[in-house]
CSV table of C-alpha atoms in Angstrom, one decimal:
chain,number,residue,atom,x,y,z
A,29,MET,CA,-51.6,116.5,95.9
A,30,ILE,CA,-49.8,119.3,97.8
A,31,ASP,CA,-47.8,116.8,99.9
A,32,ARG,CA,-46.8,114.9,96.7
A,33,LYS,CA,-45.8,118.2,95.1
A,34,ASN,CA,-43.8,119.2,98.1
A,35,THR,CA,-42.1,115.8,98.3
A,36,THR,CA,-41.1,116.0,94.7
A,37,LYS,CA,-39.7,119.5,95.1
A,38,ARG,CA,-37.7,118.5,98.1
A,39,MET,CA,-36.3,115.4,96.5
A,40,VAL,CA,-35.2,117.4,93.4
A,41,THR,CA,-33.6,120.1,95.6
A,42,LEU,CA,-31.9,117.4,97.8
A,43,ALA,CA,-30.5,115.7,94.7
A,44,MET,CA,-29.3,119.0,93.2
A,45,PHE,CA,-27.4,119.9,96.4
A,46,CYS,CA,-25.9,116.4,96.7
A,47,ALA,CA,-24.7,116.7,93.1
A,48,ILE,CA,-23.3,120.2,93.6
A,49,ILE,CA,-21.4,119.2,96.7
A,50,GLY,CA,-20.1,116.1,95.0
A,51,VAL,CA,-18.8,118.0,92.0
A,52,LEU,CA,-17.2,120.7,94.2
A,53,GLY,CA,-15.6,118.0,96.3
A,54,MET,CA,-14.0,116.2,93.4
A,55,THR,CA,-12.4,119.3,92.0
A,56,ASN,CA,-10.1,122.1,93.3
A,57,VAL,CA,-13.1,124.4,93.4
A,58,GLY,CA,-14.2,122.7,96.6
A,59,PHE,CA,-10.8,122.4,98.2
A,60,ILE,CA,-8.2,125.1,97.7
A,61,PRO,CA,-4.6,124.1,98.8
A,62,LEU,CA,-2.9,126.6,101.2
A,63,PRO,CA,0.4,126.3,102.9
A,64,LEU,CA,-1.1,125.1,106.3
A,65,VAL,CA,-4.3,123.5,105.3
A,66,LYS,CA,-6.8,123.2,102.4
A,67,ALA,CA,-9.3,126.1,102.4
A,68,THR,CA,-12.8,125.1,101.4
A,69,THR,CA,-15.9,126.4,99.6
A,70,MET,CA,-17.7,123.2,100.4
A,71,HIS,CA,-19.3,124.6,103.5
A,72,ILE,CA,-21.3,127.1,101.4
A,73,PRO,CA,-23.7,124.6,99.7
A,74,VAL,CA,-23.9,122.6,103.0
A,75,ILE,CA,-25.1,125.6,104.9
A,76,LEU,CA,-27.4,126.8,102.1
A,77,GLY,CA,-28.9,123.3,101.7
A,78,ALA,CA,-29.5,123.0,105.4
A,79,ILE,CA,-31.3,126.3,105.5
A,80,LEU,CA,-33.6,125.3,102.6
A,81,LEU,CA,-34.2,121.7,103.6
A,82,GLY,CA,-33.5,121.5,107.4
A,83,PRO,CA,-31.0,119.9,109.7
A,84,LYS,CA,-31.6,116.3,108.6
A,85,ALA,CA,-30.7,117.2,105.0
A,86,GLY,CA,-27.9,119.3,106.4
A,87,ALA,CA,-26.5,116.2,108.0
A,88,LEU,CA,-26.6,114.4,104.7
A,89,PHE,CA,-24.9,117.3,102.9
A,90,GLY,CA,-22.2,117.4,105.6
A,91,PHE,CA,-21.7,113.6,105.3
A,92,ILE,CA,-21.1,114.1,101.5
A,93,PHE,CA,-18.7,117.0,102.3
A,94,GLY,CA,-16.8,114.6,104.7
A,95,LEU,CA,-16.6,111.8,102.1
A,96,CYS,CA,-15.2,114.3,99.5
A,97,SER,CA,-12.7,115.6,102.0
A,98,MET,CA,-11.6,112.0,102.8
A,99,TRP,CA,-11.3,111.2,99.1
A,100,GLN,CA,-9.2,114.3,98.4
A,101,ASN,CA,-6.9,113.8,101.3
A,102,THR,CA,-6.5,110.1,100.5
A,103,PHE,CA,-5.9,110.2,96.8
A,104,ASN,CA,-4.9,113.9,96.3
A,105,ALA,CA,-3.0,114.6,99.4
A,106,THR,CA,-1.3,118.0,98.7
A,107,SER,CA,-0.9,119.0,102.4
A,108,ILE,CA,1.5,117.6,104.9
A,109,ILE,CA,-1.3,117.2,107.3
A,110,SER,CA,-3.6,115.4,105.0
A,111,PHE,CA,-3.4,112.4,107.3
A,112,VAL,CA,-5.7,114.2,109.7
A,113,PHE,CA,-8.5,114.0,107.1
A,114,SER,CA,-7.8,110.5,105.9
A,115,PRO,CA,-8.4,107.4,108.1
A,116,PHE,CA,-6.5,105.4,105.5
A,117,SER,CA,-3.2,107.3,106.0
A,118,PRO,CA,-0.2,105.2,106.9
A,119,GLU,CA,0.9,108.0,109.2
A,120,LEU,CA,-1.9,107.1,111.7
A,121,ASP,CA,-1.2,104.8,114.5
A,122,GLY,CA,-3.8,102.2,115.4
A,123,VAL,CA,-7.6,102.3,115.6
A,124,GLY,CA,-7.6,105.3,118.0
A,125,ASP,CA,-6.0,107.6,115.3
A,126,VAL,CA,-8.3,106.2,112.7
A,127,LEU,CA,-11.4,107.1,114.8
A,128,LYS,CA,-10.0,110.5,115.5
A,129,SER,CA,-9.5,111.1,111.8
A,130,ILE,CA,-13.1,110.0,111.0
A,131,TRP,CA,-14.4,112.4,113.6
A,132,VAL,CA,-12.4,115.4,112.1
A,133,THR,CA,-13.3,114.6,108.5
A,134,MET,CA,-16.8,113.3,108.9
A,135,GLY,CA,-18.2,114.2,112.3
A,136,CYS,CA,-17.3,117.9,112.1
A,137,ARG,CA,-18.8,118.2,108.7
A,138,ILE,CA,-22.0,116.5,109.6
A,139,LEU,CA,-22.3,118.8,112.6
A,140,LEU,CA,-21.9,121.8,110.3
A,141,GLY,CA,-25.1,120.8,108.4
A,142,VAL,CA,-27.0,120.0,111.5
A,143,VAL,CA,-26.0,123.3,113.3
A,144,ALA,CA,-26.9,125.4,110.2
A,145,GLY,CA,-30.3,123.8,109.9
A,146,LEU,CA,-31.1,124.2,113.6
A,147,LEU,CA,-29.9,127.8,113.6
A,148,TRP,CA,-32.2,128.7,110.7
A,149,LYS,CA,-35.1,126.9,112.4
A,150,LEU,CA,-34.4,129.0,115.5
A,151,LEU,CA,-34.2,132.4,113.7
A,152,LYS,CA,-36.6,132.1,110.7
A,153,ASP,CA,-39.7,132.7,112.8
A,154,THR,CA,-38.3,135.6,114.7
A,155,LYS,CA,-38.8,139.3,113.9
A,156,LEU,CA,-35.4,139.5,112.2
A,157,LYS,CA,-35.5,140.1,108.5
A,158,ARG,CA,-34.2,137.3,106.3
A,159,SER,CA,-31.5,139.6,105.0
A,160,LEU,CA,-30.2,139.7,108.6
A,161,SER,CA,-30.9,136.3,109.9
A,162,LEU,CA,-29.4,134.5,106.9
A,163,PRO,CA,-25.9,136.0,107.2
A,164,ILE,CA,-26.0,135.4,110.9
A,165,VAL,CA,-26.7,131.7,110.3
A,166,ALA,CA,-24.1,131.4,107.6
A,167,LEU,CA,-21.4,133.3,109.5
A,168,THR,CA,-22.0,131.4,112.8
A,169,SER,CA,-22.2,128.0,111.1
A,170,SER,CA,-19.0,128.6,109.2
A,171,VAL,CA,-17.1,129.9,112.2
A,172,PHE,CA,-18.4,126.9,114.2
A,173,HIS,CA,-17.1,124.5,111.5
A,174,THR,CA,-13.7,126.1,111.4
A,175,ILE,CA,-13.3,126.1,115.2
A,176,THR,CA,-14.6,122.5,115.4
A,177,VAL,CA,-12.2,121.2,112.8
A,178,MET,CA,-9.1,123.1,113.9
A,179,GLY,CA,-10.0,122.6,117.6
A,180,SER,CA,-10.3,118.9,117.0
A,181,ILE,CA,-6.9,118.8,115.3
A,182,PHE,CA,-5.4,120.7,118.2
A,183,LEU,CA,-6.9,118.4,120.8
A,184,LEU,CA,-6.5,115.1,119.0
A,185,PHE,CA,-3.5,115.5,116.7
A,186,SER,CA,-1.3,118.2,118.2
A,187,GLU,CA,1.8,116.0,118.5
A,188,LYS,CA,1.5,114.6,115.0
A,189,TYR,CA,0.7,118.1,113.7
A,190,ALA,CA,3.9,119.4,115.3
A,191,GLN,CA,5.9,116.6,113.8
A,192,ALA,CA,4.5,117.2,110.4
A,193,LYS,CA,5.2,120.9,110.6
A,194,ASP,CA,8.6,120.3,112.2
A,195,VAL,CA,7.9,122.7,115.0
A,196,ALA,CA,7.8,122.5,118.8
A,197,HIS,CA,4.6,121.2,120.4
A,198,ASP,CA,4.2,124.6,122.1
A,199,ALA,CA,4.0,126.3,118.7
A,200,VAL,CA,1.0,124.2,117.5
A,201,PHE,CA,-1.7,126.5,119.1
A,202,GLY,CA,-0.2,129.5,117.3
A,203,LEU,CA,-0.3,127.7,114.0
A,204,ILE,CA,-3.8,126.6,114.5
A,205,LEU,CA,-4.9,130.1,115.4
A,206,THR,CA,-3.1,131.4,112.3
A,207,THR,CA,-5.0,129.0,110.1
A,208,VAL,CA,-8.3,129.9,111.8
A,209,THR,CA,-7.6,133.6,111.1
A,210,ALA,CA,-6.1,133.2,107.6
A,211,SER,CA,-8.7,130.8,106.1
A,212,GLY,CA,-11.6,130.7,108.6
A,213,ILE,CA,-12.5,134.4,108.6
A,214,PRO,CA,-12.5,134.7,104.7
A,215,GLU,CA,-14.5,131.4,104.5
A,216,ALA,CA,-17.1,132.8,107.0
A,217,ILE,CA,-17.4,136.1,105.2
A,218,ALA,CA,-17.8,134.4,101.8
A,219,ALA,CA,-20.4,132.1,103.3
A,220,ALA,CA,-22.4,135.0,104.8
A,221,ILE,CA,-22.4,136.9,101.4
A,222,ILE,CA,-23.0,134.0,99.1
A,223,VAL,CA,-25.5,132.1,101.2
A,224,THR,CA,-27.6,135.2,101.9
A,225,ALA,CA,-27.8,136.1,98.2
A,226,LEU,CA,-28.6,132.6,97.0
A,227,ALA,CA,-31.0,131.8,99.8
A,228,LEU,CA,-33.1,135.0,99.2
A,229,ALA,CA,-33.3,134.0,95.5
A,230,LEU,CA,-34.0,130.4,96.1
A,231,PHE,CA,-36.7,131.0,98.6
A,232,LYS,CA,-38.8,132.5,95.8
A,233,ILE,CA,-38.1,129.5,93.5
A,234,VAL,CA,-38.1,126.6,95.9
A,235,LYS,CA,-41.3,127.4,97.7
A,236,TYR,CA,-43.1,124.6,99.5
A,237,GLU,CA,-46.8,124.8,100.2
A,238,ASP,CA,-47.6,123.9,103.9
A,239,PRO,CA,-44.1,122.7,104.5
A,240,LYS,CA,-43.5,120.3,107.3
A,241,GLU,CA,-40.7,120.9,109.7
A,242,GLU,CA,-37.8,118.6,109.4
């Protein structure tokens, strides 16, 4: 009976987070256009969901995040570097570029959910209070996501990035660093605050009896 009750709770919570991420991803609430790149709030429910349900669920949430990002940058491309996040972009050259784009838009987002879930599993049984361990997980996961995405763009698309921005190739690293600072830091701080507040509240509501580790 307990296992069935736990399973039902988990499925409802899983569906709820999938819906939230999907709604955010299809609106400008999830992706906020900036001059250099689209800032995002999508990482927040991914991190929160991974903390509540584990790294496997986090991978699913990250996958949905990636699909939404792909959709936005394919059908609502407001940034001149939207091609990085859309494997269907005509600006990509060959299968190699398509695979690189899939990695940036899908792989990095799936990793976000996995890392957030694993970090929480690592810290939740330590002596750290939840009010401290939660922001650590959220902040670290968000920074990891930003560095992974922007680092992948630098390593895989630096030449195309320079062409899109009409700058010298040597200037790409500085632009990437500016983006990390301008959007990555606020995203990380927002994640730390919001995830901590919501997780502390949800832990009291979404409480599983004899939960099994994911």
